[in-house]
């Protein structure tokens, strides 16, 4: 099964993709995570992407589609993939069709997390992750069970993303409205689109996604 999770910054794409990975053995392909790994490693892609990401704008279509194709060719995606944060432009949507067709795969569903933009800023500026295993937390919505200790791996250091500040979030949202929202009707016309209320609590969002996937 190959699905896309669509939604603006902070909609919960990463949160829900991680749950689908552990519940269904699907593989999360987050272009944001891959680009952050490239920035950290200092690779040529990372050097090109760093400043663009910190400004909240989009990295080039060629770079992100290139890393998606390479990742699919690494194997271990037989149980399916969740595209998280990709595609984000009409060109990327076309490139994804070609990438899947070349590998004998099809797109099964596009799930749009619908959210109230004002609440997203709070979600994003409160977000932090474990510095060791990457488990996600939030200042108000999901604190570690023992303060200062990761629930998953017991590590004590946490980190915040450099683009998770209010100014950059506004740019990221404007990019979403201008470049990503216009691809939603394309998938709707193909009968692939399903909407989920992303303002519900995390467990309710997960259940709604499970129901959609069970019906495929
Ligand atoms: P990316 O990493 O994809 O960031 P994004 O799209 O801005 O989305 P986020 O990761 O911020 O949000 P999310 O939906 O995953 O929310 P999360 O689950 O963490 O991209 C970063 C940058 O990389 C881009 O700006 C661009 O420069 C570049 N890039 C990436 N892909 C690209 C592409 N395809 N093309 C070009 N450039 C690209 O949740 C947020 C917080 O809310 C968490 O703290 C979580 O705990 C909490 N939360 C989640 N769900 C709920 C809920 N239901 N109720 C309450 N709290 C919740
Ligand atoms: Mg994310």
PDB file of C-alpha atoms and ligand atoms in Angstrom:
ATOM      1  CA  UNK A   1       0.000   0.000   0.000  1.00  0.00           C
ATOM      2  CA  UNK A   2       1.332   3.435  -0.943  1.00  0.00           C
ATOM      3  CA  UNK A   3      -0.292   6.474   0.620  1.00  0.00           C
ATOM      4  CA  UNK A   4       0.311  10.209   0.886  1.00  0.00           C
ATOM      5  CA  UNK A   5      -0.279  12.190   4.078  1.00  0.00           C
ATOM      6  CA  UNK A   6      -1.056  15.756   3.071  1.00  0.00           C
ATOM      7  CA  UNK A   7      -1.442  18.757   5.319  1.00  0.00           C
ATOM      8  CA  UNK A   8       0.155  22.036   6.348  1.00  0.00           C
ATOM      9  CA  UNK A   9       3.083  22.319   8.790  1.00  0.00           C
ATOM     10  CA  UNK A  10       2.064  20.894  12.157  1.00  0.00           C
ATOM     11  CA  UNK A  11      -0.982  19.046  10.800  1.00  0.00           C
ATOM     12  CA  UNK A  12       0.302  15.808  12.333  1.00  0.00           C
ATOM     13  CA  UNK A  13       1.781  14.066   9.276  1.00  0.00           C
ATOM     14  CA  UNK A  14       4.913  12.904  11.073  1.00  0.00           C
ATOM     15  CA  UNK A  15       2.999  11.863  14.203  1.00  0.00           C
ATOM     16  CA  UNK A  16       0.569   9.715  12.232  1.00  0.00           C
ATOM     17  CA  UNK A  17       3.202   8.307   9.864  1.00  0.00           C
ATOM     18  CA  UNK A  18       5.226   7.069  12.849  1.00  0.00           C
ATOM     19  CA  UNK A  19       2.146   5.296  14.212  1.00  0.00           C
ATOM     20  CA  UNK A  20       1.468   3.643  10.847  1.00  0.00           C
ATOM     21  CA  UNK A  21       5.064   2.446  10.775  1.00  0.00           C
ATOM     22  CA  UNK A  22       4.771   0.708  14.126  1.00  0.00           C
ATOM     23  CA  UNK A  23       1.189  -0.536  13.639  1.00  0.00           C
ATOM     24  CA  UNK A  24       1.386  -1.731  10.024  1.00  0.00           C
ATOM     25  CA  UNK A  25       5.067  -2.129   9.194  1.00  0.00           C
ATOM     26  CA  UNK A  26       4.791   0.542   6.516  1.00  0.00           C
ATOM     27  CA  UNK A  27       7.803   2.797   5.934  1.00  0.00           C
ATOM     28  CA  UNK A  28       7.597   6.555   6.509  1.00  0.00           C
ATOM     29  CA  UNK A  29       9.266   8.549   3.741  1.00  0.00           C
ATOM     30  CA  UNK A  30       9.514  12.083   5.104  1.00  0.00           C
ATOM     31  CA  UNK A  31      11.357  14.386   2.727  1.00  0.00           C
ATOM     32  CA  UNK A  32      11.742  16.828   5.639  1.00  0.00           C
ATOM     33  CA  UNK A  33      13.505  14.180   7.766  1.00  0.00           C
ATOM     34  CA  UNK A  34      15.669  13.098   4.820  1.00  0.00           C
ATOM     35  CA  UNK A  35      16.682  16.686   4.098  1.00  0.00           C
ATOM     36  CA  UNK A  36      17.477  17.317   7.788  1.00  0.00           C
ATOM     37  CA  UNK A  37      19.676  14.200   7.753  1.00  0.00           C
ATOM     38  CA  UNK A  38      21.422  15.545   4.629  1.00  0.00           C
ATOM     39  CA  UNK A  39      21.992  18.918   6.319  1.00  0.00           C
ATOM     40  CA  UNK A  40      23.435  17.182   9.383  1.00  0.00           C
ATOM     41  CA  UNK A  41      25.788  15.049   7.289  1.00  0.00           C
ATOM     42  CA  UNK A  42      27.007  18.066   5.296  1.00  0.00           C
ATOM     43  CA  UNK A  43      26.342  16.304   1.966  1.00  0.00           C
ATOM     44  CA  UNK A  44      25.997  18.365  -1.260  1.00  0.00           C
ATOM     45  CA  UNK A  45      22.189  18.088  -1.030  1.00  0.00           C
ATOM     46  CA  UNK A  46      22.338  19.203   2.601  1.00  0.00           C
ATOM     47  CA  UNK A  47      24.506  22.203   1.760  1.00  0.00           C
ATOM     48  CA  UNK A  48      21.988  23.290  -0.889  1.00  0.00           C
ATOM     49  CA  UNK A  49      18.952  22.684   1.333  1.00  0.00           C
ATOM     50  CA  UNK A  50      20.043  24.214   4.653  1.00  0.00           C
ATOM     51  CA  UNK A  51      19.337  27.914   4.081  1.00  0.00           C
ATOM     52  CA  UNK A  52      16.169  27.210   2.072  1.00  0.00           C
ATOM     53  CA  UNK A  53      14.724  25.114   4.897  1.00  0.00           C
ATOM     54  CA  UNK A  54      15.650  27.648   7.552  1.00  0.00           C
ATOM     55  CA  UNK A  55      13.791  30.330   5.575  1.00  0.00           C
ATOM     56  CA  UNK A  56      10.664  28.132   5.337  1.00  0.00           C
ATOM     57  CA  UNK A  57      10.710  27.947   1.545  1.00  0.00           C
ATOM     58  CA  UNK A  58      10.658  24.813  -0.566  1.00  0.00           C
ATOM     59  CA  UNK A  59      13.715  22.895  -1.690  1.00  0.00           C
ATOM     60  CA  UNK A  60      13.842  22.207  -5.458  1.00  0.00           C
ATOM     61  CA  UNK A  61      11.549  19.577  -6.979  1.00  0.00           C
ATOM     62  CA  UNK A  62      14.513  17.764  -8.542  1.00  0.00           C
ATOM     63  CA  UNK A  63      16.292  17.323  -5.217  1.00  0.00           C
ATOM     64  CA  UNK A  64      13.289  15.977  -3.296  1.00  0.00           C
ATOM     65  CA  UNK A  65      12.043  13.703  -6.081  1.00  0.00           C
ATOM     66  CA  UNK A  66      15.602  12.429  -6.489  1.00  0.00           C
ATOM     67  CA  UNK A  67      15.882  11.447  -2.828  1.00  0.00           C
ATOM     68  CA  UNK A  68      12.457   9.761  -2.895  1.00  0.00           C
ATOM     69  CA  UNK A  69      13.400   7.621  -5.906  1.00  0.00           C
ATOM     70  CA  UNK A  70      16.725   6.671  -4.293  1.00  0.00           C
ATOM     71  CA  UNK A  71      15.012   5.734  -1.046  1.00  0.00           C
ATOM     72  CA  UNK A  72      12.468   3.494  -2.782  1.00  0.00           C
ATOM     73  CA  UNK A  73      15.320   1.665  -4.492  1.00  0.00           C
ATOM     74  CA  UNK A  74      16.885   0.806  -1.132  1.00  0.00           C
ATOM     75  CA  UNK A  75      14.272  -1.937  -0.559  1.00  0.00           C
ATOM     76  CA  UNK A  76      12.438  -2.752   2.724  1.00  0.00           C
ATOM     77  CA  UNK A  77       9.277  -1.005   1.488  1.00  0.00           C
ATOM     78  CA  UNK A  78       7.247  -4.097   0.523  1.00  0.00           C
ATOM     79  CA  UNK A  79       4.597  -3.520   3.191  1.00  0.00           C
ATOM     80  CA  UNK A  80       3.990  -0.073   1.811  1.00  0.00           C
ATOM     81  CA  UNK A  81       5.121   3.496   2.196  1.00  0.00           C
ATOM     82  CA  UNK A  82       3.708   6.657   3.672  1.00  0.00           C
ATOM     83  CA  UNK A  83       4.802   9.763   1.801  1.00  0.00           C
ATOM     84  CA  UNK A  84       5.033  12.447   4.511  1.00  0.00           C
ATOM     85  CA  UNK A  85       5.507  15.973   3.219  1.00  0.00           C
ATOM     86  CA  UNK A  86       5.901  14.843  -0.394  1.00  0.00           C
ATOM     87  CA  UNK A  87       4.652  15.719  -2.990  1.00  0.00           C
ATOM     88  CA  UNK A  88       4.368  19.427  -2.236  1.00  0.00           C
ATOM     89  CA  UNK A  89       4.030  20.928  -5.737  1.00  0.00           C
ATOM     90  CA  UNK A  90       2.235  19.972  -8.962  1.00  0.00           C
ATOM     91  CA  UNK A  91       5.605  19.078 -10.509  1.00  0.00           C
ATOM     92  CA  UNK A  92       6.407  16.760  -7.588  1.00  0.00           C
ATOM     93  CA  UNK A  93       2.982  15.103  -7.940  1.00  0.00           C
ATOM     94  CA  UNK A  94       3.782  14.335 -11.576  1.00  0.00           C
ATOM     95  CA  UNK A  95       7.271  13.152 -10.693  1.00  0.00           C
ATOM     96  CA  UNK A  96       5.833  10.840  -8.039  1.00  0.00           C
ATOM     97  CA  UNK A  97       3.504   9.235 -10.602  1.00  0.00           C
ATOM     98  CA  UNK A  98       6.520   8.534 -12.817  1.00  0.00           C
ATOM     99  CA  UNK A  99       8.639   7.276  -9.893  1.00  0.00           C
ATOM    100  CA  UNK A 100       5.898   4.836  -8.832  1.00  0.00           C
ATOM    101  CA  UNK A 101       5.100   3.677 -12.379  1.00  0.00           C
ATOM    102  CA  UNK A 102       8.780   2.971 -13.070  1.00  0.00           C
ATOM    103  CA  UNK A 103       8.807   0.682 -10.025  1.00  0.00           C
ATOM    104  CA  UNK A 104       5.483  -1.056 -10.726  1.00  0.00           C
ATOM    105  CA  UNK A 105       3.769   0.646  -7.783  1.00  0.00           C
ATOM    106  CA  UNK A 106       0.476   2.515  -7.596  1.00  0.00           C
ATOM    107  CA  UNK A 107      -0.858   5.200  -5.320  1.00  0.00           C
ATOM    108  CA  UNK A 108      -3.684   3.840  -3.153  1.00  0.00           C
ATOM    109  CA  UNK A 109      -4.850   6.839  -1.128  1.00  0.00           C
ATOM    110  CA  UNK A 110      -4.172  10.484  -0.383  1.00  0.00           C
ATOM    111  CA  UNK A 111      -5.187  11.439   3.136  1.00  0.00           C
ATOM    112  CA  UNK A 112      -5.582  15.142   3.806  1.00  0.00           C
ATOM    113  CA  UNK A 113      -5.353  16.218   7.442  1.00  0.00           C
ATOM    114  CA  UNK A 114      -7.622  19.248   7.665  1.00  0.00           C
ATOM    115  CA  UNK A 115      -6.655  21.723  10.368  1.00  0.00           C
ATOM    116  CA  UNK A 116      -7.237  25.175  11.730  1.00  0.00           C
ATOM    117  CA  UNK A 117      -4.155  27.233  10.869  1.00  0.00           C
ATOM    118  CA  UNK A 118      -4.186  29.297  14.063  1.00  0.00           C
ATOM    119  CA  UNK A 119      -3.748  26.179  16.187  1.00  0.00           C
ATOM    120  CA  UNK A 120      -0.787  25.039  14.120  1.00  0.00           C
ATOM    121  CA  UNK A 121       1.580  27.731  15.309  1.00  0.00           C
ATOM    122  CA  UNK A 122       1.067  26.538  18.887  1.00  0.00           C
ATOM    123  CA  UNK A 123       1.643  22.939  17.838  1.00  0.00           C
ATOM    124  CA  UNK A 124       4.846  23.785  16.029  1.00  0.00           C
ATOM    125  CA  UNK A 125       6.516  26.128  18.481  1.00  0.00           C
ATOM    126  CA  UNK A 126       5.806  23.597  21.285  1.00  0.00           C
ATOM    127  CA  UNK A 127       7.278  20.630  19.426  1.00  0.00           C
ATOM    128  CA  UNK A 128      10.480  18.860  20.515  1.00  0.00           C
ATOM    129  CA  UNK A 129      12.015  15.447  19.855  1.00  0.00           C
ATOM    130  CA  UNK A 130      14.350  13.045  21.586  1.00  0.00           C
ATOM    131  CA  UNK A 131      17.944  13.816  20.564  1.00  0.00           C
ATOM    132  CA  UNK A 132      18.714  10.106  20.421  1.00  0.00           C
ATOM    133  CA  UNK A 133      15.749   8.188  18.935  1.00  0.00           C
ATOM    134  CA  UNK A 134      13.705  11.060  17.463  1.00  0.00           C
ATOM    135  CA  UNK A 135      10.480  10.285  19.387  1.00  0.00           C
ATOM    136  CA  UNK A 136       8.162  13.288  19.156  1.00  0.00           C
ATOM    137  CA  UNK A 137       6.852  15.350  22.091  1.00  0.00           C
ATOM    138  CA  UNK A 138       5.041  18.610  22.740  1.00  0.00           C
ATOM    139  CA  UNK A 139       5.224  21.183  25.564  1.00  0.00           C
ATOM    140  CA  UNK A 140       1.446  20.982  26.117  1.00  0.00           C
ATOM    141  CA  UNK A 141       0.035  18.025  24.180  1.00  0.00           C
ATOM    142  CA  UNK A 142       2.568  15.252  24.810  1.00  0.00           C
ATOM    143  CA  UNK A 143       5.134  15.600  27.580  1.00  0.00           C
ATOM    144  CA  UNK A 144       7.432  12.653  28.381  1.00  0.00           C
ATOM    145  CA  UNK A 145       5.914  10.530  31.183  1.00  0.00           C
ATOM    146  CA  UNK A 146       8.941  11.278  33.390  1.00  0.00           C
ATOM    147  CA  UNK A 147      10.049  14.888  32.909  1.00  0.00           C
ATOM    148  CA  UNK A 148      13.338  15.119  31.016  1.00  0.00           C
ATOM    149  CA  UNK A 149      13.449  11.411  30.068  1.00  0.00           C
ATOM    150  CA  UNK A 150      12.446   9.975  26.690  1.00  0.00           C
ATOM    151  CA  UNK A 151       9.600   7.433  27.059  1.00  0.00           C
ATOM    152  CA  UNK A 152      11.038   5.311  24.267  1.00  0.00           C
ATOM    153  CA  UNK A 153      14.805   5.133  24.875  1.00  0.00           C
ATOM    154  CA  UNK A 154      15.429   6.818  28.258  1.00  0.00           C
ATOM    155  CA  UNK A 155      17.708   9.500  26.767  1.00  0.00           C
ATOM    156  CA  UNK A 156      17.823  12.880  28.549  1.00  0.00           C
ATOM    157  CA  UNK A 157      18.558  15.344  25.751  1.00  0.00           C
ATOM    158  CA  UNK A 158      15.910  16.784  23.476  1.00  0.00           C
ATOM    159  CA  UNK A 159      16.085  19.041  20.441  1.00  0.00           C
ATOM    160  CA  UNK A 160      13.985  21.581  18.557  1.00  0.00           C
ATOM    161  CA  UNK A 161      14.002  22.239  14.801  1.00  0.00           C
ATOM    162  CA  UNK A 162      15.626  25.496  13.622  1.00  0.00           C
ATOM    163  CA  UNK A 163      12.571  26.206  11.409  1.00  0.00           C
ATOM    164  CA  UNK A 164      10.113  25.838  14.303  1.00  0.00           C
ATOM    165  CA  UNK A 165       9.766  29.533  15.123  1.00  0.00           C
ATOM    166  CA  UNK A 166       6.738  31.708  14.496  1.00  0.00           C
ATOM    167  CA  UNK A 167       8.175  33.723  11.572  1.00  0.00           C
ATOM    168  CA  UNK A 168       9.366  30.691   9.625  1.00  0.00           C
ATOM    169  CA  UNK A 169       6.126  28.846  10.324  1.00  0.00           C
ATOM    170  CA  UNK A 170       4.177  31.670   8.663  1.00  0.00           C
ATOM    171  CA  UNK A 171       6.369  31.342   5.539  1.00  0.00           C
ATOM    172  CA  UNK A 172       5.936  27.546   5.561  1.00  0.00           C
ATOM    173  CA  UNK A 173       2.162  27.980   5.718  1.00  0.00           C
ATOM    174  CA  UNK A 174       2.171  30.493   2.878  1.00  0.00           C
ATOM    175  CA  UNK A 175       4.212  28.044   0.788  1.00  0.00           C
ATOM    176  CA  UNK A 176       1.688  25.322   1.587  1.00  0.00           C
ATOM    177  CA  UNK A 177      -1.261  27.479   0.523  1.00  0.00           C
ATOM    178  CA  UNK A 178       0.417  28.671  -2.684  1.00  0.00           C
ATOM    179  CA  UNK A 179       2.088  25.489  -3.905  1.00  0.00           C
ATOM    180  CA  UNK A 180       0.715  22.419  -2.131  1.00  0.00           C
ATOM    181  CA  UNK A 181      -3.011  23.109  -1.724  1.00  0.00           C
ATOM    182  CA  UNK A 182      -3.445  23.337  -5.520  1.00  0.00           C
ATOM    183  CA  UNK A 183      -2.507  19.651  -5.887  1.00  0.00           C
ATOM    184  CA  UNK A 184      -5.430  18.503  -3.712  1.00  0.00           C
ATOM    185  CA  UNK A 185      -8.038  18.779  -6.541  1.00  0.00           C
ATOM    186  CA  UNK A 186      -5.789  16.672  -8.777  1.00  0.00           C
ATOM    187  CA  UNK A 187      -6.062  13.740  -6.371  1.00  0.00           C
ATOM    188  CA  UNK A 188      -9.741  14.433  -5.719  1.00  0.00           C
ATOM    189  CA  UNK A 189     -10.440  14.149  -9.465  1.00  0.00           C
ATOM    190  CA  UNK A 190      -8.660  10.786  -9.466  1.00  0.00           C
ATOM    191  CA  UNK A 191     -10.903   9.517  -6.650  1.00  0.00           C
ATOM    192  CA  UNK A 192      -7.937   9.095  -4.306  1.00  0.00           C
ATOM    193  CA  UNK A 193      -8.629  11.811  -1.745  1.00  0.00           C
ATOM    194  CA  UNK A 194      -9.947  11.215   1.783  1.00  0.00           C
ATOM    195  CA  UNK A 195     -10.176  13.935   4.437  1.00  0.00           C
ATOM    196  CA  UNK A 196      -9.523  13.459   8.151  1.00  0.00           C
ATOM    197  CA  UNK A 197     -10.158  16.015  10.887  1.00  0.00           C
ATOM    198  CA  UNK A 198      -6.611  16.791  12.022  1.00  0.00           C
ATOM    199  CA  UNK A 199      -7.872  18.915  14.934  1.00  0.00           C
ATOM    200  CA  UNK A 200      -9.125  15.847  16.785  1.00  0.00           C
ATOM    201  CA  UNK A 201      -6.847  14.276  19.414  1.00  0.00           C
ATOM    202  CA  UNK A 202      -3.989  12.079  18.137  1.00  0.00           C
ATOM    203  CA  UNK A 203      -5.729   8.759  18.867  1.00  0.00           C
ATOM    204  CA  UNK A 204      -8.928   9.822  17.094  1.00  0.00           C
ATOM    205  CA  UNK A 205      -6.933  10.922  14.052  1.00  0.00           C
ATOM    206  CA  UNK A 206      -5.161   7.532  14.021  1.00  0.00           C
ATOM    207  CA  UNK A 207      -8.472   5.678  14.207  1.00  0.00           C
ATOM    208  CA  UNK A 208      -9.923   7.689  11.325  1.00  0.00           C
ATOM    209  CA  UNK A 209      -6.854   6.900   9.196  1.00  0.00           C
ATOM    210  CA  UNK A 210      -7.047   3.194  10.096  1.00  0.00           C
ATOM    211  CA  UNK A 211     -10.684   3.095   8.980  1.00  0.00           C
ATOM    212  CA  UNK A 212      -9.759   4.589   5.606  1.00  0.00           C
ATOM    213  CA  UNK A 213      -6.868   2.166   5.078  1.00  0.00           C
ATOM    214  CA  UNK A 214      -8.960  -0.846   6.152  1.00  0.00           C
ATOM    215  CA  UNK A 215     -11.500   0.053   3.450  1.00  0.00           C
ATOM    216  CA  UNK A 216      -8.921   0.009   0.599  1.00  0.00           C
TER     217      UNK A 216
HETATM  218  P1  LIG B   1       8.741  19.014   6.904  1.00  0.00           P
HETATM  219  O1  LIG B   1       9.705  18.400   7.820  1.00  0.00           O
HETATM  220  O2  LIG B   1       7.935  18.138   6.017  1.00  0.00           O
HETATM  221  O3  LIG B   1       7.818  19.984   7.728  1.00  0.00           O
HETATM  222  P2  LIG B   1       6.292  20.474   7.542  1.00  0.00           P
HETATM  223  O4  LIG B   1       5.560  20.044   6.339  1.00  0.00           O
HETATM  224  O5  LIG B   1       6.371  21.923   7.771  1.00  0.00           O
HETATM  225  O6  LIG B   1       5.531  19.692   8.592  1.00  0.00           O
HETATM  226  P3  LIG B   1       5.931  19.434  10.071  1.00  0.00           P
HETATM  227  O7  LIG B   1       6.940  18.330  10.142  1.00  0.00           O
HETATM  228  O8  LIG B   1       6.277  20.723  10.732  1.00  0.00           O
HETATM  229  O9  LIG B   1       4.532  18.991  10.667  1.00  0.00           O
HETATM  230  P4  LIG B   1       3.846  17.582  10.762  1.00  0.00           P
HETATM  231  O10 LIG B   1       2.594  17.623   9.942  1.00  0.00           O
HETATM  232  O11 LIG B   1       4.781  16.447  10.522  1.00  0.00           O
HETATM  233  O12 LIG B   1       3.392  17.626  12.289  1.00  0.00           O
HETATM  234  P5  LIG B   1       3.857  16.741  13.548  1.00  0.00           P
HETATM  235  O13 LIG B   1       3.284  15.375  13.427  1.00  0.00           O
HETATM  236  O14 LIG B   1       5.313  16.874  13.827  1.00  0.00           O
HETATM  237  O15 LIG B   1       9.514  20.047   5.956  1.00  0.00           O
HETATM  238  C1  LIG B   1      10.458  20.963   6.485  1.00  0.00           C
HETATM  239  C2  LIG B   1      11.107  21.751   5.354  1.00  0.00           C
HETATM  240  O16 LIG B   1      11.826  20.851   4.485  1.00  0.00           O
HETATM  241  C3  LIG B   1      10.139  22.498   4.412  1.00  0.00           C
HETATM  242  O17 LIG B   1       9.786  23.758   4.939  1.00  0.00           O
HETATM  243  C4  LIG B   1      10.979  22.589   3.129  1.00  0.00           C
HETATM  244  O18 LIG B   1      11.957  23.597   3.215  1.00  0.00           O
HETATM  245  C5  LIG B   1      11.688  21.242   3.111  1.00  0.00           C
HETATM  246  N1  LIG B   1      10.922  20.203   2.406  1.00  0.00           N
HETATM  247  C6  LIG B   1      10.441  19.040   2.939  1.00  0.00           C
HETATM  248  N2  LIG B   1       9.779  18.317   2.016  1.00  0.00           N
HETATM  249  C7  LIG B   1       9.823  19.031   0.855  1.00  0.00           C
HETATM  250  C8  LIG B   1       9.309  18.819  -0.444  1.00  0.00           C
HETATM  251  N3  LIG B   1       8.589  17.735  -0.744  1.00  0.00           N
HETATM  252  N4  LIG B   1       9.548  19.784  -1.386  1.00  0.00           N
HETATM  253  C9  LIG B   1      10.287  20.874  -1.109  1.00  0.00           C
HETATM  254  N5  LIG B   1      10.798  21.141   0.120  1.00  0.00           N
HETATM  255  C10 LIG B   1      10.581  20.226   1.089  1.00  0.00           C
HETATM  256  O19 LIG B   1       3.034  17.498  14.699  1.00  0.00           O
HETATM  257  C11 LIG B   1       3.406  18.802  15.138  1.00  0.00           C
HETATM  258  C12 LIG B   1       3.283  18.899  16.666  1.00  0.00           C
HETATM  259  O20 LIG B   1       1.916  18.802  17.029  1.00  0.00           O
HETATM  260  C13 LIG B   1       4.017  17.776  17.432  1.00  0.00           C
HETATM  261  O21 LIG B   1       4.611  18.329  18.580  1.00  0.00           O
HETATM  262  C14 LIG B   1       2.919  16.801  17.796  1.00  0.00           C
HETATM  263  O22 LIG B   1       3.203  16.154  19.034  1.00  0.00           O
HETATM  264  C15 LIG B   1       1.687  17.689  17.895  1.00  0.00           C
HETATM  265  N6  LIG B   1       0.483  17.022  17.378  1.00  0.00           N
HETATM  266  C16 LIG B   1       0.374  16.194  16.304  1.00  0.00           C
HETATM  267  N7  LIG B   1      -0.900  15.781  16.132  1.00  0.00           N
HETATM  268  C17 LIG B   1      -1.620  16.375  17.128  1.00  0.00           C
HETATM  269  C18 LIG B   1      -3.005  16.332  17.512  1.00  0.00           C
HETATM  270  N8  LIG B   1      -3.912  15.608  16.826  1.00  0.00           N
HETATM  271  N9  LIG B   1      -3.389  17.060  18.583  1.00  0.00           N
HETATM  272  C19 LIG B   1      -2.451  17.810  19.281  1.00  0.00           C
HETATM  273  N10 LIG B   1      -1.152  17.866  18.994  1.00  0.00           N
HETATM  274  C20 LIG B   1      -0.727  17.160  17.922  1.00  0.00           C
HETATM  275 MG1  LIG B   2       6.819  16.313   9.959  1.00  0.00          MG
END
